[in-house]
Amino acid sequence: CLIIEVFARKVLRLAAEGLPFFFMEGADLRLTRVEFKLRAGRRCFGSGSSMMYTNMQDTTGGFMTSRRRQKVAEEIVKKRDNRRLKGLPVRDFGSMNPSDLCGAFSAAARNKVVDGKIWKSLQNRALFLMNIMAPANVAVVMNALARVQLESLNGDLVAAVTEKVAEEKAAFQWNELGLLVNAYARLKLGDDGLFRVCSEIVTSWRGDGMTEKDTARFVNAYAKMGIRDERLFAVLG
């Protein structure tokens, strides 16, 4: 009797939280009687199932599978990206700080934005903020441009990035330099002086502190551009 009473209380509580949707879910999925009982038991008393119960109103039947969780996460990212990209060509764009701008660059690249006006505005803002941008911000900007293989590159922005690396060598980490040379290689910017500057940095520091990933990025970028720098490769091993 005690077990029946506990079960009844569970059912009444879950009914208020969305159990009716579970019964409809069972009908929709055409579950066998045994499967339905097993799921009902898990719903009421819990189990080690990969499914989890949630109060979220936008989930079907109160269950959220791993696929559903991934979809919800993607929707959250999409909404965040939309907020970042909203009105970029005209409204509120000029007020973006380096951090917000990097978020906008990443969002535009992730969503494969093709609007030339947006990319033009992004690059102009990056050029304006270049003096106060951190090395990590610079790497994000160029990596985003490389991801979308943007053809209408702002030449002044590219020159400003190269100049910043040359003037602030000590501020750049190996990871950031690796991302930059790879971005330049993917954008086929071999005529720019960035590769020469980065070679000087690596050889002067003898590659001290470089990880295998950093080395791989440099080797891949220089090989892709067909640049043979014997001093550099001697250091990289």
PDB file of C-alpha atoms in Angstrom:
ATOM      1  CA  CYS A   1       0.000   0.000   0.000  1.00  0.00           C
ATOM      2  CA  LEU A   2       2.828   2.360   0.839  1.00  0.00           C
ATOM      3  CA  ILE A   3       4.442   1.757  -2.574  1.00  0.00           C
ATOM      4  CA  ILE A   4       1.134   2.426  -4.336  1.00  0.00           C
ATOM      5  CA  GLU A   5       0.656   5.628  -2.347  1.00  0.00           C
ATOM      6  CA  VAL A   6       4.180   6.845  -3.200  1.00  0.00           C
ATOM      7  CA  PHE A   7       3.616   6.022  -6.867  1.00  0.00           C
ATOM      8  CA  ALA A   8       0.309   7.897  -6.857  1.00  0.00           C
ATOM      9  CA  ARG A   9       1.946  10.973  -5.348  1.00  0.00           C
ATOM     10  CA  LYS A  10       4.666  10.867  -7.991  1.00  0.00           C
ATOM     11  CA  VAL A  11       2.116  10.667 -10.784  1.00  0.00           C
ATOM     12  CA  LEU A  12       0.067  13.551  -9.364  1.00  0.00           C
ATOM     13  CA  ARG A  13       3.158  15.730  -9.006  1.00  0.00           C
ATOM     14  CA  LEU A  14       4.443  14.969 -12.479  1.00  0.00           C
ATOM     15  CA  ALA A  15       0.997  15.463 -13.976  1.00  0.00           C
ATOM     16  CA  ALA A  16       1.209  19.086 -12.920  1.00  0.00           C
ATOM     17  CA  GLU A  17       4.690  19.363 -14.451  1.00  0.00           C
ATOM     18  CA  GLY A  18       3.944  17.935 -17.847  1.00  0.00           C
ATOM     19  CA  LEU A  19       3.343  14.166 -17.546  1.00  0.00           C
ATOM     20  CA  PRO A  20       0.308  14.405 -19.888  1.00  0.00           C
ATOM     21  CA  PHE A  21       2.743  15.341 -22.615  1.00  0.00           C
ATOM     22  CA  PHE A  22       4.649  12.160 -21.842  1.00  0.00           C
ATOM     23  CA  PHE A  23       1.539  10.052 -22.480  1.00  0.00           C
ATOM     24  CA  MET A  24       0.961  11.877 -25.757  1.00  0.00           C
ATOM     25  CA  GLU A  25       4.613  11.258 -26.600  1.00  0.00           C
ATOM     26  CA  GLY A  26       4.092   7.558 -25.975  1.00  0.00           C
ATOM     27  CA  ALA A  27       1.169   7.531 -28.372  1.00  0.00           C
ATOM     28  CA  ASP A  28       3.065   9.462 -31.024  1.00  0.00           C
ATOM     29  CA  LEU A  29       6.032   7.097 -30.841  1.00  0.00           C
ATOM     30  CA  ARG A  30       3.753   4.016 -30.842  1.00  0.00           C
ATOM     31  CA  LEU A  31       5.625   2.475 -27.933  1.00  0.00           C
ATOM     32  CA  THR A  32       4.923  -1.107 -26.944  1.00  0.00           C
ATOM     33  CA  ARG A  33       3.201  -1.586 -23.609  1.00  0.00           C
ATOM     34  CA  VAL A  34       6.433  -2.807 -22.004  1.00  0.00           C
ATOM     35  CA  GLU A  35       8.469   0.131 -23.346  1.00  0.00           C
ATOM     36  CA  PHE A  36       5.814   2.561 -22.212  1.00  0.00           C
ATOM     37  CA  LYS A  37       5.800   1.137 -18.679  1.00  0.00           C
ATOM     38  CA  LEU A  38       9.592   1.273 -18.528  1.00  0.00           C
ATOM     39  CA  ARG A  39       9.643   4.916 -19.588  1.00  0.00           C
ATOM     40  CA  ALA A  40       6.844   5.785 -17.179  1.00  0.00           C
ATOM     41  CA  GLY A  41       8.772   4.156 -14.349  1.00  0.00           C
ATOM     42  CA  ARG A  42      11.919   6.054 -15.252  1.00  0.00           C
ATOM     43  CA  ARG A  43       9.927   9.257 -15.430  1.00  0.00           C
ATOM     44  CA  CYS A  44       8.500   8.795 -11.968  1.00  0.00           C
ATOM     45  CA  PHE A  45      11.452   7.309 -10.109  1.00  0.00           C
ATOM     46  CA  GLY A  46      14.472   8.189 -12.252  1.00  0.00           C
ATOM     47  CA  SER A  47      17.170   5.938 -13.651  1.00  0.00           C
ATOM     48  CA  GLY A  48      20.557   5.922 -15.290  1.00  0.00           C
ATOM     49  CA  SER A  49      18.944   6.615 -18.638  1.00  0.00           C
ATOM     50  CA  SER A  50      20.698   8.975 -21.023  1.00  0.00           C
ATOM     51  CA  MET A  51      17.488  11.009 -21.113  1.00  0.00           C
ATOM     52  CA  MET A  52      16.849  13.602 -18.469  1.00  0.00           C
ATOM     53  CA  TYR A  53      13.714  15.261 -17.232  1.00  0.00           C
ATOM     54  CA  THR A  54      13.437  19.002 -17.526  1.00  0.00           C
ATOM     55  CA  ASN A  55      10.859  21.654 -16.820  1.00  0.00           C
ATOM     56  CA  MET A  56      11.705  23.567 -19.990  1.00  0.00           C
ATOM     57  CA  GLN A  57       8.501  24.387 -21.805  1.00  0.00           C
ATOM     58  CA  ASP A  58      10.045  24.058 -25.241  1.00  0.00           C
ATOM     59  CA  THR A  59      10.948  20.391 -24.878  1.00  0.00           C
ATOM     60  CA  THR A  60       8.678  17.648 -26.129  1.00  0.00           C
ATOM     61  CA  GLY A  61       7.217  15.513 -23.385  1.00  0.00           C
ATOM     62  CA  GLY A  62       9.577  16.836 -20.749  1.00  0.00           C
ATOM     63  CA  PHE A  63      12.406  14.711 -22.142  1.00  0.00           C
ATOM     64  CA  MET A  64      15.575  16.213 -23.586  1.00  0.00           C
ATOM     65  CA  THR A  65      17.812  13.844 -25.524  1.00  0.00           C
ATOM     66  CA  SER A  66      21.430  14.626 -26.329  1.00  0.00           C
ATOM     67  CA  ARG A  67      20.344  15.563 -29.856  1.00  0.00           C
ATOM     68  CA  ARG A  68      17.723  17.929 -28.456  1.00  0.00           C
ATOM     69  CA  ARG A  69      20.246  19.486 -26.069  1.00  0.00           C
ATOM     70  CA  GLN A  70      22.581  20.075 -29.006  1.00  0.00           C
ATOM     71  CA  LYS A  71      19.776  21.692 -30.987  1.00  0.00           C
ATOM     72  CA  VAL A  72      18.897  23.980 -28.067  1.00  0.00           C
ATOM     73  CA  ALA A  73      22.565  24.955 -27.721  1.00  0.00           C
ATOM     74  CA  GLU A  74      22.728  25.747 -31.444  1.00  0.00           C
ATOM     75  CA  GLU A  75      19.630  27.925 -31.141  1.00  0.00           C
ATOM     76  CA  ILE A  76      21.222  29.830 -28.261  1.00  0.00           C
ATOM     77  CA  VAL A  77      24.360  30.438 -30.346  1.00  0.00           C
ATOM     78  CA  LYS A  78      22.227  31.505 -33.303  1.00  0.00           C
ATOM     79  CA  LYS A  79      20.283  34.021 -31.195  1.00  0.00           C
ATOM     80  CA  ARG A  80      23.530  35.363 -29.742  1.00  0.00           C
ATOM     81  CA  ASP A  81      24.983  35.709 -33.224  1.00  0.00           C
ATOM     82  CA  ASN A  82      21.875  37.529 -34.415  1.00  0.00           C
ATOM     83  CA  ARG A  83      22.261  40.004 -31.555  1.00  0.00           C
ATOM     84  CA  ARG A  84      25.905  40.544 -32.465  1.00  0.00           C
ATOM     85  CA  LEU A  85      25.173  41.010 -36.153  1.00  0.00           C
ATOM     86  CA  LYS A  86      22.024  43.097 -35.808  1.00  0.00           C
ATOM     87  CA  GLY A  87      22.426  46.486 -37.430  1.00  0.00           C
ATOM     88  CA  LEU A  88      26.162  46.149 -38.003  1.00  0.00           C
ATOM     89  CA  PRO A  89      26.268  48.230 -41.198  1.00  0.00           C
ATOM     90  CA  VAL A  90      24.541  51.222 -39.658  1.00  0.00           C
ATOM     91  CA  ARG A  91      23.324  51.159 -36.057  1.00  0.00           C
ATOM     92  CA  ASP A  92      25.504  50.802 -32.947  1.00  0.00           C
ATOM     93  CA  PHE A  93      28.446  49.552 -34.972  1.00  0.00           C
ATOM     94  CA  GLY A  94      30.722  52.470 -34.198  1.00  0.00           C
ATOM     95  CA  SER A  95      30.335  51.902 -30.451  1.00  0.00           C
ATOM     96  CA  MET A  96      31.766  48.365 -30.504  1.00  0.00           C
ATOM     97  CA  ASN A  97      34.847  47.746 -28.380  1.00  0.00           C
ATOM     98  CA  PRO A  98      37.518  45.212 -29.450  1.00  0.00           C
ATOM     99  CA  SER A  99      35.896  42.365 -27.530  1.00  0.00           C
ATOM    100  CA  ASP A 100      32.440  42.945 -29.033  1.00  0.00           C
ATOM    101  CA  LEU A 101      33.977  43.372 -32.456  1.00  0.00           C
ATOM    102  CA  CYS A 102      35.740  40.018 -32.216  1.00  0.00           C
ATOM    103  CA  GLY A 103      32.431  38.431 -31.270  1.00  0.00           C
ATOM    104  CA  ALA A 104      30.834  39.984 -34.346  1.00  0.00           C
ATOM    105  CA  PHE A 105      33.665  38.778 -36.596  1.00  0.00           C
ATOM    106  CA  SER A 106      33.343  35.231 -35.254  1.00  0.00           C
ATOM    107  CA  ALA A 107      29.555  35.288 -35.574  1.00  0.00           C
ATOM    108  CA  ALA A 108      29.719  36.534 -39.162  1.00  0.00           C
ATOM    109  CA  ALA A 109      32.245  33.846 -40.106  1.00  0.00           C
ATOM    110  CA  ARG A 110      30.359  31.080 -38.310  1.00  0.00           C
ATOM    111  CA  ASN A 111      27.119  32.007 -40.094  1.00  0.00           C
ATOM    112  CA  LYS A 112      28.849  32.425 -43.466  1.00  0.00           C
ATOM    113  CA  VAL A 113      27.610  35.986 -43.876  1.00  0.00           C
ATOM    114  CA  VAL A 114      27.961  37.108 -47.494  1.00  0.00           C
ATOM    115  CA  ASP A 115      26.751  40.693 -47.139  1.00  0.00           C
ATOM    116  CA  GLY A 116      29.664  42.793 -48.365  1.00  0.00           C
ATOM    117  CA  LYS A 117      28.488  45.824 -46.395  1.00  0.00           C
ATOM    118  CA  ILE A 118      28.778  43.942 -43.118  1.00  0.00           C
ATOM    119  CA  TRP A 119      32.311  42.762 -43.871  1.00  0.00           C
ATOM    120  CA  LYS A 120      33.326  46.227 -45.008  1.00  0.00           C
ATOM    121  CA  SER A 121      31.997  47.730 -41.774  1.00  0.00           C
ATOM    122  CA  LEU A 122      33.690  45.071 -39.670  1.00  0.00           C
ATOM    123  CA  GLN A 123      37.054  45.648 -41.311  1.00  0.00           C
ATOM    124  CA  ASN A 124      36.776  49.424 -41.055  1.00  0.00           C
ATOM    125  CA  ARG A 125      36.010  49.170 -37.343  1.00  0.00           C
ATOM    126  CA  ALA A 126      38.914  46.764 -36.813  1.00  0.00           C
ATOM    127  CA  LEU A 127      41.252  49.173 -38.572  1.00  0.00           C
ATOM    128  CA  PHE A 128      40.010  52.025 -36.388  1.00  0.00           C
ATOM    129  CA  LEU A 129      40.586  50.009 -33.188  1.00  0.00           C
ATOM    130  CA  MET A 130      43.869  48.391 -34.241  1.00  0.00           C
ATOM    131  CA  ASN A 131      46.024  50.504 -31.910  1.00  0.00           C
ATOM    132  CA  ILE A 132      44.139  49.302 -28.827  1.00  0.00           C
ATOM    133  CA  MET A 133      43.394  45.744 -29.921  1.00  0.00           C
ATOM    134  CA  ALA A 134      45.084  42.944 -28.019  1.00  0.00           C
ATOM    135  CA  PRO A 135      47.107  40.378 -29.995  1.00  0.00           C
ATOM    136  CA  ALA A 136      44.396  37.775 -29.368  1.00  0.00           C
ATOM    137  CA  ASN A 137      41.809  40.133 -30.900  1.00  0.00           C
ATOM    138  CA  VAL A 138      43.959  40.593 -33.999  1.00  0.00           C
ATOM    139  CA  ALA A 139      44.287  36.820 -34.414  1.00  0.00           C
ATOM    140  CA  VAL A 140      40.506  36.368 -34.134  1.00  0.00           C
ATOM    141  CA  VAL A 141      39.841  39.051 -36.752  1.00  0.00           C
ATOM    142  CA  MET A 142      42.230  37.610 -39.345  1.00  0.00           C
ATOM    143  CA  ASN A 143      41.162  34.045 -38.626  1.00  0.00           C
ATOM    144  CA  ALA A 144      37.514  35.002 -39.235  1.00  0.00           C
ATOM    145  CA  LEU A 145      38.409  36.603 -42.564  1.00  0.00           C
ATOM    146  CA  ALA A 146      40.319  33.460 -43.545  1.00  0.00           C
ATOM    147  CA  ARG A 147      37.437  31.170 -42.587  1.00  0.00           C
ATOM    148  CA  VAL A 148      35.080  32.852 -45.051  1.00  0.00           C
ATOM    149  CA  GLN A 149      37.822  33.317 -47.663  1.00  0.00           C
ATOM    150  CA  LEU A 150      36.855  36.964 -48.005  1.00  0.00           C
ATOM    151  CA  GLU A 151      37.953  38.394 -51.337  1.00  0.00           C
ATOM    152  CA  SER A 152      37.209  42.062 -50.632  1.00  0.00           C
ATOM    153  CA  LEU A 153      39.952  42.467 -48.050  1.00  0.00           C
ATOM    154  CA  ASN A 154      40.777  45.877 -46.676  1.00  0.00           C
ATOM    155  CA  GLY A 155      44.405  46.381 -47.692  1.00  0.00           C
ATOM    156  CA  ASP A 156      44.918  48.999 -45.007  1.00  0.00           C
ATOM    157  CA  LEU A 157      43.725  46.536 -42.357  1.00  0.00           C
ATOM    158  CA  VAL A 158      46.158  43.859 -43.533  1.00  0.00           C
ATOM    159  CA  ALA A 159      49.017  46.381 -43.510  1.00  0.00           C
ATOM    160  CA  ALA A 160      48.010  47.551 -40.025  1.00  0.00           C
ATOM    161  CA  VAL A 161      48.069  43.983 -38.704  1.00  0.00           C
ATOM    162  CA  THR A 162      51.548  43.370 -40.105  1.00  0.00           C
ATOM    163  CA  GLU A 163      52.772  46.660 -38.668  1.00  0.00           C
ATOM    164  CA  LYS A 164      51.297  45.848 -35.258  1.00  0.00           C
ATOM    165  CA  VAL A 165      53.072  42.483 -35.152  1.00  0.00           C
ATOM    166  CA  ALA A 166      56.362  44.139 -36.151  1.00  0.00           C
ATOM    167  CA  GLU A 167      56.050  46.859 -33.509  1.00  0.00           C
ATOM    168  CA  GLU A 168      54.696  44.713 -30.664  1.00  0.00           C
ATOM    169  CA  LYS A 169      56.626  41.476 -31.182  1.00  0.00           C
ATOM    170  CA  ALA A 170      57.001  40.708 -27.508  1.00  0.00           C
ATOM    171  CA  ALA A 171      53.248  41.011 -26.910  1.00  0.00           C
ATOM    172  CA  PHE A 172      52.294  38.189 -29.277  1.00  0.00           C
ATOM    173  CA  GLN A 173      52.151  34.596 -28.059  1.00  0.00           C
ATOM    174  CA  TRP A 174      53.156  31.677 -30.284  1.00  0.00           C
ATOM    175  CA  ASN A 175      49.540  30.588 -30.561  1.00  0.00           C
ATOM    176  CA  GLU A 176      48.500  33.999 -31.878  1.00  0.00           C
ATOM    177  CA  LEU A 177      51.366  34.177 -34.360  1.00  0.00           C
ATOM    178  CA  GLY A 178      50.553  30.668 -35.560  1.00  0.00           C
ATOM    179  CA  LEU A 179      46.932  31.634 -36.183  1.00  0.00           C
ATOM    180  CA  LEU A 180      48.037  34.755 -38.039  1.00  0.00           C
ATOM    181  CA  VAL A 181      50.472  33.052 -40.427  1.00  0.00           C
ATOM    182  CA  ASN A 182      47.853  30.394 -41.142  1.00  0.00           C
ATOM    183  CA  ALA A 183      45.217  33.047 -41.814  1.00  0.00           C
ATOM    184  CA  TYR A 184      47.563  34.903 -44.160  1.00  0.00           C
ATOM    185  CA  ALA A 185      48.373  31.657 -45.965  1.00  0.00           C
ATOM    186  CA  ARG A 186      44.697  30.784 -46.414  1.00  0.00           C
ATOM    187  CA  LEU A 187      44.078  34.293 -47.735  1.00  0.00           C
ATOM    188  CA  LYS A 188      47.136  33.961 -49.992  1.00  0.00           C
ATOM    189  CA  LEU A 189      48.792  37.073 -48.591  1.00  0.00           C
ATOM    190  CA  GLY A 190      52.311  35.839 -49.280  1.00  0.00           C
ATOM    191  CA  ASP A 191      53.562  39.175 -50.584  1.00  0.00           C
ATOM    192  CA  ASP A 192      52.913  40.797 -47.224  1.00  0.00           C
ATOM    193  CA  GLY A 193      55.777  41.251 -44.774  1.00  0.00           C
ATOM    194  CA  LEU A 194      54.129  39.261 -41.965  1.00  0.00           C
ATOM    195  CA  PHE A 195      55.990  36.052 -42.809  1.00  0.00           C
ATOM    196  CA  ARG A 196      59.333  37.845 -42.717  1.00  0.00           C
ATOM    197  CA  VAL A 197      58.483  39.429 -39.361  1.00  0.00           C
ATOM    198  CA  CYS A 198      57.321  36.122 -37.887  1.00  0.00           C
ATOM    199  CA  SER A 199      60.464  34.382 -39.132  1.00  0.00           C
ATOM    200  CA  GLU A 200      62.559  36.976 -37.329  1.00  0.00           C
ATOM    201  CA  ILE A 201      60.584  36.467 -34.123  1.00  0.00           C
ATOM    202  CA  VAL A 202      60.949  32.673 -34.202  1.00  0.00           C
ATOM    203  CA  THR A 203      64.665  32.693 -35.026  1.00  0.00           C
ATOM    204  CA  SER A 204      65.529  35.403 -32.500  1.00  0.00           C
ATOM    205  CA  TRP A 205      63.770  33.506 -29.718  1.00  0.00           C
ATOM    206  CA  ARG A 206      64.976  30.146 -31.055  1.00  0.00           C
ATOM    207  CA  GLY A 207      61.380  28.933 -30.878  1.00  0.00           C
ATOM    208  CA  ASP A 208      61.555  28.860 -27.084  1.00  0.00           C
ATOM    209  CA  GLY A 209      58.207  27.792 -25.628  1.00  0.00           C
ATOM    210  CA  MET A 210      56.620  26.694 -28.901  1.00  0.00           C
ATOM    211  CA  THR A 211      54.325  23.679 -28.681  1.00  0.00           C
ATOM    212  CA  GLU A 212      53.953  20.995 -31.338  1.00  0.00           C
ATOM    213  CA  LYS A 213      50.732  22.661 -32.475  1.00  0.00           C
ATOM    214  CA  ASP A 214      52.496  26.021 -32.824  1.00  0.00           C
ATOM    215  CA  THR A 215      55.259  24.419 -34.873  1.00  0.00           C
ATOM    216  CA  ALA A 216      52.750  22.601 -37.067  1.00  0.00           C
ATOM    217  CA  ARG A 217      50.914  25.844 -37.783  1.00  0.00           C
ATOM    218  CA  PHE A 218      54.089  27.587 -38.877  1.00  0.00           C
ATOM    219  CA  VAL A 219      55.274  24.687 -41.022  1.00  0.00           C
ATOM    220  CA  ASN A 220      51.847  24.326 -42.638  1.00  0.00           C
ATOM    221  CA  ALA A 221      51.533  28.052 -43.394  1.00  0.00           C
ATOM    222  CA  TYR A 222      55.029  28.450 -44.847  1.00  0.00           C
ATOM    223  CA  ALA A 223      54.681  25.250 -46.883  1.00  0.00           C
ATOM    224  CA  LYS A 224      51.321  26.382 -48.245  1.00  0.00           C
ATOM    225  CA  MET A 225      52.865  29.659 -49.384  1.00  0.00           C
ATOM    226  CA  GLY A 226      55.952  27.931 -50.775  1.00  0.00           C
ATOM    227  CA  ILE A 227      58.243  30.011 -48.557  1.00  0.00           C
ATOM    228  CA  ARG A 228      61.612  28.347 -47.950  1.00  0.00           C
ATOM    229  CA  ASP A 229      63.210  29.888 -44.924  1.00  0.00           C
ATOM    230  CA  GLU A 230      66.175  27.697 -43.978  1.00  0.00           C
ATOM    231  CA  ARG A 231      66.905  29.563 -40.742  1.00  0.00           C
ATOM    232  CA  LEU A 232      63.298  29.222 -39.631  1.00  0.00           C
ATOM    233  CA  PHE A 233      63.023  25.523 -40.424  1.00  0.00           C
ATOM    234  CA  ALA A 234      66.369  24.880 -38.744  1.00  0.00           C
ATOM    235  CA  VAL A 235      64.887  26.278 -35.529  1.00  0.00           C
ATOM    236  CA  LEU A 236      61.585  24.457 -35.942  1.00  0.00           C
ATOM    237  CA  GLY A 237      63.463  21.224 -36.520  1.00  0.00           C
TER     238      GLY A 237
END
